[in-house]
Short mmCIF file of N, CA and C in Angstrom, two decimals:
data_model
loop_
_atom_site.label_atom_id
_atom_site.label_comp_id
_atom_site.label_asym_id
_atom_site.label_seq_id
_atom_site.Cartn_x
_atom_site.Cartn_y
_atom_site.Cartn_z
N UNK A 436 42.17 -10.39 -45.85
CA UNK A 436 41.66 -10.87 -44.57
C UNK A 436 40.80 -9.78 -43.95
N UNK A 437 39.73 -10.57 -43.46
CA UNK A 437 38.89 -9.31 -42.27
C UNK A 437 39.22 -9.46 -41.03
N UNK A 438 39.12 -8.31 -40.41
CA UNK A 438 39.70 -7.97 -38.90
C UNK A 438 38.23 -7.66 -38.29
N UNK A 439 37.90 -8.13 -36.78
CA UNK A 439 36.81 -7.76 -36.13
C UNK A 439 37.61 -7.71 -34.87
N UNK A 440 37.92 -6.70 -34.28
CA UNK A 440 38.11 -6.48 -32.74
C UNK A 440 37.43 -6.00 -32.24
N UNK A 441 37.41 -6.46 -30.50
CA UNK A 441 36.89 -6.54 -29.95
C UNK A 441 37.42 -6.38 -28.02
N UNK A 442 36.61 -5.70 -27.34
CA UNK A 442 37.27 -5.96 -25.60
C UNK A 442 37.72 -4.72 -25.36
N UNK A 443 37.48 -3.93 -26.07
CA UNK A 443 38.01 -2.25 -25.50
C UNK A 443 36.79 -1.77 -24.06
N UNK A 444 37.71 -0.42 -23.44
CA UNK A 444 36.36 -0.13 -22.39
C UNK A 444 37.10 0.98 -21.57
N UNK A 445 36.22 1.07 -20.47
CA UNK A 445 36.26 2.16 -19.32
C UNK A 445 37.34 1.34 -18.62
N UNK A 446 38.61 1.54 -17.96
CA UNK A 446 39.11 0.92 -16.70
C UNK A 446 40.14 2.05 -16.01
N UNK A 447 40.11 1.48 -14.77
CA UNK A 447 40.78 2.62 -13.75
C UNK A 447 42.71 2.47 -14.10
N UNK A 448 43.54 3.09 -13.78
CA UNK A 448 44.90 3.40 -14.24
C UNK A 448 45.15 2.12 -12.91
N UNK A 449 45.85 1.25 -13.90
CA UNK A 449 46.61 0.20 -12.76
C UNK A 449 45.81 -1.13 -13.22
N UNK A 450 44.74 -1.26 -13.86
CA UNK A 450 44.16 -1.95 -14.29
C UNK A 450 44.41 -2.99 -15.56
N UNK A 451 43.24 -3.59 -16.40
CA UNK A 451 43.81 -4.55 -17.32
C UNK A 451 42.74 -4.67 -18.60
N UNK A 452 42.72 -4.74 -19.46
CA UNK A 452 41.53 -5.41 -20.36
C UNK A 452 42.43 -6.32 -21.08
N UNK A 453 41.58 -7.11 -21.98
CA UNK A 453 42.08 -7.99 -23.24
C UNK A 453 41.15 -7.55 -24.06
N UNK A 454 42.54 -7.29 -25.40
CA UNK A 454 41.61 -7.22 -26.55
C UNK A 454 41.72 -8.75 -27.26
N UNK A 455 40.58 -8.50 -28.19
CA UNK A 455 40.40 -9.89 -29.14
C UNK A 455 40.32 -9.17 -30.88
N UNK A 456 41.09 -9.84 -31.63
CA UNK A 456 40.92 -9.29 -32.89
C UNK A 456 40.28 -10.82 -34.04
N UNK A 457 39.63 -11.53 -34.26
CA UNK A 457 39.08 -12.18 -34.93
C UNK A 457 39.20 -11.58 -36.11
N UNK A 458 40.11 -13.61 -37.12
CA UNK A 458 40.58 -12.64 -38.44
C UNK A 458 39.46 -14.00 -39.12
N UNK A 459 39.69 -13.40 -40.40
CA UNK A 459 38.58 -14.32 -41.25
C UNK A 459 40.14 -15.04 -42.32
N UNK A 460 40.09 -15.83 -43.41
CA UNK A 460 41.29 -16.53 -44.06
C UNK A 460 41.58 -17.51 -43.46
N UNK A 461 42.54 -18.49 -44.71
CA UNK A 461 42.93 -19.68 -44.21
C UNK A 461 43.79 -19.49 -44.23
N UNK A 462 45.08 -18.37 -44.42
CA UNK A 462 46.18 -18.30 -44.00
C UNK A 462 46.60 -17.08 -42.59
N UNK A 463 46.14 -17.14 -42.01
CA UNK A 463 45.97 -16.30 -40.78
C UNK A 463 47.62 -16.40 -40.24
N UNK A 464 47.62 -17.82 -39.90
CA UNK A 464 49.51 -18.28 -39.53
C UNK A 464 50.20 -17.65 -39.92
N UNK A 465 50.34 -17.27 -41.14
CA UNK A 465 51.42 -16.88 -42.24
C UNK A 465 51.52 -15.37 -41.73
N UNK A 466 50.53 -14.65 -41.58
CA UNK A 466 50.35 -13.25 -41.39
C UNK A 466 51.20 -12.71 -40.63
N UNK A 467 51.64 -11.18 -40.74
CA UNK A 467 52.03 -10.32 -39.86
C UNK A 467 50.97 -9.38 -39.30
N UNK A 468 50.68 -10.07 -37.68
CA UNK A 468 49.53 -9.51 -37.68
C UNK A 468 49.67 -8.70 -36.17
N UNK A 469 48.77 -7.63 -35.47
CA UNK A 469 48.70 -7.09 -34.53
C UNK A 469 47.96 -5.79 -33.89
N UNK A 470 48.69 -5.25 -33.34
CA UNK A 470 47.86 -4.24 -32.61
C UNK A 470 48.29 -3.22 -32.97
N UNK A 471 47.74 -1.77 -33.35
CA UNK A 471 48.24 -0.24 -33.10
C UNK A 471 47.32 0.56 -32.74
N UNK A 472 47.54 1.77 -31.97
CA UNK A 472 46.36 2.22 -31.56
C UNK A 472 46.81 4.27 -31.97
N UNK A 473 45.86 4.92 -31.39
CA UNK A 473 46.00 6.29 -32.20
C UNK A 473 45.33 7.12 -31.07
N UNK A 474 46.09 7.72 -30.45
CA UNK A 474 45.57 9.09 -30.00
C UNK A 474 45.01 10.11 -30.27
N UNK A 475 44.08 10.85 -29.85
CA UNK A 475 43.65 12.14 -30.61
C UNK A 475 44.68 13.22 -30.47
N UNK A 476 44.75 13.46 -31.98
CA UNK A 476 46.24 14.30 -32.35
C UNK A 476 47.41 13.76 -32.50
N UNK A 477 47.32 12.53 -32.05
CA UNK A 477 48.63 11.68 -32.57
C UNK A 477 48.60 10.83 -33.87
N UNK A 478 49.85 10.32 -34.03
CA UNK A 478 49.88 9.40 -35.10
C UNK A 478 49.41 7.88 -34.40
N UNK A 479 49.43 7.52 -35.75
CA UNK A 479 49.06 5.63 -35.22
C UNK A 479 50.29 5.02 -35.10
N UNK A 480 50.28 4.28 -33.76
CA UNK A 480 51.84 3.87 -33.28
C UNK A 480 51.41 2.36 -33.14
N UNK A 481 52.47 1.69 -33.35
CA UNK A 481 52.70 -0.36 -33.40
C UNK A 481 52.54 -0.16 -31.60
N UNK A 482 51.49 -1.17 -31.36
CA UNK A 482 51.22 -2.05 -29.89
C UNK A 482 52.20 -3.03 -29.75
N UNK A 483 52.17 -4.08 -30.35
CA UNK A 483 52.60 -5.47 -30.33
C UNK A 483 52.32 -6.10 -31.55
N UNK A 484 52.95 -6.91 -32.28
CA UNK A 484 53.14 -7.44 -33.69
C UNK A 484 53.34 -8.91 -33.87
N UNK A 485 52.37 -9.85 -34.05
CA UNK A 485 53.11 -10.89 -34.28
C UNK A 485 53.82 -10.77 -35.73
N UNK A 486 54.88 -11.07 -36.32
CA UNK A 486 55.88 -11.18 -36.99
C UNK A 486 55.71 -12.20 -38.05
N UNK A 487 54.49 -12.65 -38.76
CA UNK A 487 54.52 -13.86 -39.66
C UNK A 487 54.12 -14.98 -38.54
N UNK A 488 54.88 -16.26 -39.21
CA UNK A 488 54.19 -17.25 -38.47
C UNK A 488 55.38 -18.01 -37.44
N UNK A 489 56.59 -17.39 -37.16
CA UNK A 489 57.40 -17.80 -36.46
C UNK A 489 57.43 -17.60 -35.27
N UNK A 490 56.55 -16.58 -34.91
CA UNK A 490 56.14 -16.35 -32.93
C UNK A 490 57.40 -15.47 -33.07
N UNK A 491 57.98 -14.47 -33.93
CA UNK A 491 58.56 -13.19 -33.18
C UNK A 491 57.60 -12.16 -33.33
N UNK A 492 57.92 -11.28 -31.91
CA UNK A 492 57.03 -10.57 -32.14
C UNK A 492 57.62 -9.36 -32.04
N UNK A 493 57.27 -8.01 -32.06
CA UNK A 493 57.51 -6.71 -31.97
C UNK A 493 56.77 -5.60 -30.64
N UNK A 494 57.04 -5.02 -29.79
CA UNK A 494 56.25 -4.25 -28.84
C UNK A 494 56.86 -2.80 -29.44
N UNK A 495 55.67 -2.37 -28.75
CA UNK A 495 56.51 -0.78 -28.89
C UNK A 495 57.17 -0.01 -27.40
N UNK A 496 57.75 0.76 -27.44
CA UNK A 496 58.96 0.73 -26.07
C UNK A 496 58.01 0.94 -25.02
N UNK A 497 56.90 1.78 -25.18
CA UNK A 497 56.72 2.08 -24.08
C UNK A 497 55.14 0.55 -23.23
N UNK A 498 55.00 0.01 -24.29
CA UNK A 498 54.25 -1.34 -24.08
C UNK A 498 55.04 -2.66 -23.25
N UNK A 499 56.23 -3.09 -23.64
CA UNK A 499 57.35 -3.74 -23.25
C UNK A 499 56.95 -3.64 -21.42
N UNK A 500 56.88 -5.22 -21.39
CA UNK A 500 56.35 -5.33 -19.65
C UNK A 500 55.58 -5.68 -19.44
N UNK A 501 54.39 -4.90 -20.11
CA UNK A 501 53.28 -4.36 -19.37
C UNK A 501 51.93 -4.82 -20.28
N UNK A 502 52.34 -5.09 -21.68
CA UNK A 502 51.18 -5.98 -22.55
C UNK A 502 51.89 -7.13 -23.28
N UNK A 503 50.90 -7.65 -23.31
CA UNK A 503 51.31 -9.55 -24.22
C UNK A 503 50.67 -9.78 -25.11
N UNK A 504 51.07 -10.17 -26.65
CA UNK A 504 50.38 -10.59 -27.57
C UNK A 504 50.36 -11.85 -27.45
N UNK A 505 48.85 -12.61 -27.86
CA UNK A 505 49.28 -14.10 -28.12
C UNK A 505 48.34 -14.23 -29.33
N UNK A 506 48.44 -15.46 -29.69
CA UNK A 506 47.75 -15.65 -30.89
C UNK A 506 47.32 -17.23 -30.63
N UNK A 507 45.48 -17.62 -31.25
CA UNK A 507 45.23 -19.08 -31.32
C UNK A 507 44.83 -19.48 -32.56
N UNK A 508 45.64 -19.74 -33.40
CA UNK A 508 45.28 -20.39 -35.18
C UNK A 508 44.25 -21.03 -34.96
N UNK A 509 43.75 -21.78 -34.16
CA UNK A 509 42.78 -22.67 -34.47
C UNK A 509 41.91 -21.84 -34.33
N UNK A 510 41.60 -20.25 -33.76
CA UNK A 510 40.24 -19.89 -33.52
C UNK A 510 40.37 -18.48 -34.74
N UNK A 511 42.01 -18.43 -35.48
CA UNK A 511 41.79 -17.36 -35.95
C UNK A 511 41.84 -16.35 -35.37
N UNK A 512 42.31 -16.14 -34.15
CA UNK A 512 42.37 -14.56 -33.23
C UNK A 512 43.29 -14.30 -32.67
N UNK A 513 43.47 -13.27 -32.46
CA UNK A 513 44.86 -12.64 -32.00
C UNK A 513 44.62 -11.76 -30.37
N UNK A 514 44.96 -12.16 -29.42
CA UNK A 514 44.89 -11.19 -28.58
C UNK A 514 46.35 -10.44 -27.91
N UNK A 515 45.09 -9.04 -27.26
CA UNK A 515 45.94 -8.09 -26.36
C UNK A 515 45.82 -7.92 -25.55
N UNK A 516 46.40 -8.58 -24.16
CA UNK A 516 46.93 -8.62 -22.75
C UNK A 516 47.27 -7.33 -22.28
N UNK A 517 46.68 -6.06 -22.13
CA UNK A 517 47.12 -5.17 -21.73
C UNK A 517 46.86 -5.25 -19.99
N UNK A 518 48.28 -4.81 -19.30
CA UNK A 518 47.84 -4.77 -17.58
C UNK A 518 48.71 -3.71 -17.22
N UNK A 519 48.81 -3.02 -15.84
CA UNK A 519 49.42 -1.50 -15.58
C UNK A 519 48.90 -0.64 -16.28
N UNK A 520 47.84 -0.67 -16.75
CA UNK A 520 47.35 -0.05 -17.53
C UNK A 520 47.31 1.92 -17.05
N UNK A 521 47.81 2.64 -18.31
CA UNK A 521 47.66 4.18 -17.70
C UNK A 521 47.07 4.92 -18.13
N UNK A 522 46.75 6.18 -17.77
CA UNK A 522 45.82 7.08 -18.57
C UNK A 522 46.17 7.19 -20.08
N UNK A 523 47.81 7.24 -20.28
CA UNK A 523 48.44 7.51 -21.92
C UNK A 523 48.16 6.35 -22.52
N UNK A 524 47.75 5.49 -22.20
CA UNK A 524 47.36 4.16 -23.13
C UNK A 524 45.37 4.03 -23.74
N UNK A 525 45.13 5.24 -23.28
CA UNK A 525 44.05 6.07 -23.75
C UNK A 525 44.21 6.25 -25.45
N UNK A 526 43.10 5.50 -26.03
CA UNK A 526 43.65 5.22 -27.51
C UNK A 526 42.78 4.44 -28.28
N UNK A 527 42.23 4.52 -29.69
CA UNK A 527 41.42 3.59 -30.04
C UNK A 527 42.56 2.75 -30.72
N UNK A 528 42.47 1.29 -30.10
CA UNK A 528 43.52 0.15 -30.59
C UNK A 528 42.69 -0.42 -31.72
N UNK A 529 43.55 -0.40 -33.18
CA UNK A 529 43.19 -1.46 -34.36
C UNK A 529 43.75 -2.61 -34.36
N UNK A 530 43.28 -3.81 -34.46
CA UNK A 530 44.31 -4.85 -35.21
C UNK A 530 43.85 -4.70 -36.52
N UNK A 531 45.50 -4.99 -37.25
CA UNK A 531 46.47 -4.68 -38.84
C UNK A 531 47.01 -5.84 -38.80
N UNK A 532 46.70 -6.35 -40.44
CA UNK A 532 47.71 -7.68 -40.79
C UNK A 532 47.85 -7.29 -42.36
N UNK A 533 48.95 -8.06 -42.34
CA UNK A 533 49.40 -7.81 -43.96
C UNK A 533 50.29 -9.42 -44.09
N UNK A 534 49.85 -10.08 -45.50
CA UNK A 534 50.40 -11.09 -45.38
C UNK A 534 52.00 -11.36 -45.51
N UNK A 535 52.84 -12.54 -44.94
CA UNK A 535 54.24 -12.34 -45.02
C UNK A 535 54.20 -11.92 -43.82
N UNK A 536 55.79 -12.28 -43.93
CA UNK A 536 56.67 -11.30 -42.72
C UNK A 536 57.51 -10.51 -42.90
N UNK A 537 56.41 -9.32 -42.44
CA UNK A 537 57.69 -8.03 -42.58
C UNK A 537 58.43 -7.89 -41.17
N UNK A 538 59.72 -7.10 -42.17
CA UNK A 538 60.89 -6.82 -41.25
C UNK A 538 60.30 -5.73 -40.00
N UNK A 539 61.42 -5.67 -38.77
CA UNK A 539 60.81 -4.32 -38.12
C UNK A 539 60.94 -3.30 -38.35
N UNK A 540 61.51 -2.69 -39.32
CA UNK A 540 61.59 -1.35 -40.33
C UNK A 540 59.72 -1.19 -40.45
N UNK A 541 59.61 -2.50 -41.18
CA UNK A 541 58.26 -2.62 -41.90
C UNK A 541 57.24 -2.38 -41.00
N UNK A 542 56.99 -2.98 -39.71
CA UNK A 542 56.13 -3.25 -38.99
C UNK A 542 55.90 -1.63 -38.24
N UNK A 543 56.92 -0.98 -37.95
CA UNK A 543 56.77 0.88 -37.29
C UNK A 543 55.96 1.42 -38.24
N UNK A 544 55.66 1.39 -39.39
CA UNK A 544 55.06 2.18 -39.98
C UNK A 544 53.41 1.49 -40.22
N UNK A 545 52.43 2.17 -40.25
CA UNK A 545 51.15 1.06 -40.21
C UNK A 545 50.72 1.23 -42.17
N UNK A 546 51.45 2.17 -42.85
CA UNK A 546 51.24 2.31 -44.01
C UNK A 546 51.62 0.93 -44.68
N UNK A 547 52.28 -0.18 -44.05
CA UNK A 547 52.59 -1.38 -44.40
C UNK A 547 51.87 -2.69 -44.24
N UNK A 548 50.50 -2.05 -43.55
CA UNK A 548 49.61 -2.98 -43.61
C UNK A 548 48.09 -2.82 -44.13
N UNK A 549 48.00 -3.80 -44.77
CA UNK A 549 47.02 -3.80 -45.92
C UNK A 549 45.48 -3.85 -45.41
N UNK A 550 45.43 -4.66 -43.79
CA UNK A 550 43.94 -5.05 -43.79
C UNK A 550 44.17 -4.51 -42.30
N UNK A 551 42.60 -3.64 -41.98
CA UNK A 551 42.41 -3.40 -40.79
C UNK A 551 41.15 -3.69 -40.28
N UNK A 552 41.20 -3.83 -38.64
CA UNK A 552 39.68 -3.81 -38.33
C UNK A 552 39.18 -2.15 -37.91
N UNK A 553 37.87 -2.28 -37.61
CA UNK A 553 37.44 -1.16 -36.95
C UNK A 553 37.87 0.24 -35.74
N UNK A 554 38.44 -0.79 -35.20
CA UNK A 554 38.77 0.19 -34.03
C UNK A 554 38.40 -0.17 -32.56
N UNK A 555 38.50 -0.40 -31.32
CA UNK A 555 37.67 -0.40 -30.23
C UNK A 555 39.10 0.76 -29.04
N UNK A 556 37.86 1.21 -28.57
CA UNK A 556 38.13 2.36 -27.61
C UNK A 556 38.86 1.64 -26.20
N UNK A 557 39.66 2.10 -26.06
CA UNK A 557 40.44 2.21 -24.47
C UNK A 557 40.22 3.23 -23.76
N UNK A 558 39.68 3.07 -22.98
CA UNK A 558 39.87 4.88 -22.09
C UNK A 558 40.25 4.75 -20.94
N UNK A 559 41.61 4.62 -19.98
CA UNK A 559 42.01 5.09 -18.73
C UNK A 559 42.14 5.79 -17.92
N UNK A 560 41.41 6.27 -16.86
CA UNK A 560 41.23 6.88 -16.09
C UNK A 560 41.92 6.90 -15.16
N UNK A 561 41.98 8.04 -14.51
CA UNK A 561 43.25 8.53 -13.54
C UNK A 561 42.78 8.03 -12.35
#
């Protein structure tokens, strides 16, 4: 599958964007698909995960609240509802899918997913 995201940007701390990740395939449903993003000097950490095609999903602790994954099969895209937004959420966010559903062992590590998009920039300002 190809990944194209999209909706990253400049916004003030307290604020909101949506990302959009547009996947290409006819099995998109099936996928474990989502968000991770990477700090400079950090590792790449899980955003939010949809889980296969059963609508569980995965956040990472400090996301929980404060962003929403949803997903629309019919358009093929996956979005990210980020709001409260803070300076530490400063990060270029990828959406990652790998087909199946992996466990949440599987999903913490991003070495478990096979297809990525590009990248788009977040930057929060204080």
């Amino acid at each position: 599958v190809q990944l194209q995201a999209s909706g990253g940007g400049l916004v003030q701390a307290g604020g909101s964007l949506r990302l959009s990740c547009a996947a290409s395939g006819r099995t998109f449903s099936t996928y474990t698909i989502g968000w991770f993003r990477q700090a400079p000097g950090k590792e790449r950490e899980p955003v939010a995960v949809f889980r296969g095609s059963g609508g569980d999903t995965f956040y990472g602790q400090s996301m929980k609240g404060r962003f929403t994954i949803s997903r629309d099969n019919a358009k093929n895209t996956v979005y990210l509802q980020m709001n409260s937004l803070k300076p530490e959420d400063t990060a270029v966010y990828f959406c990652a899918a790998e087909p199946g559903r992996l466990i949440v062992s599987q999903v913490r590590d991003a070495k478990n997913f096979g297809s990525w998009g590009q990248g788009t920039q977040v930057t929060v300002s204080s």
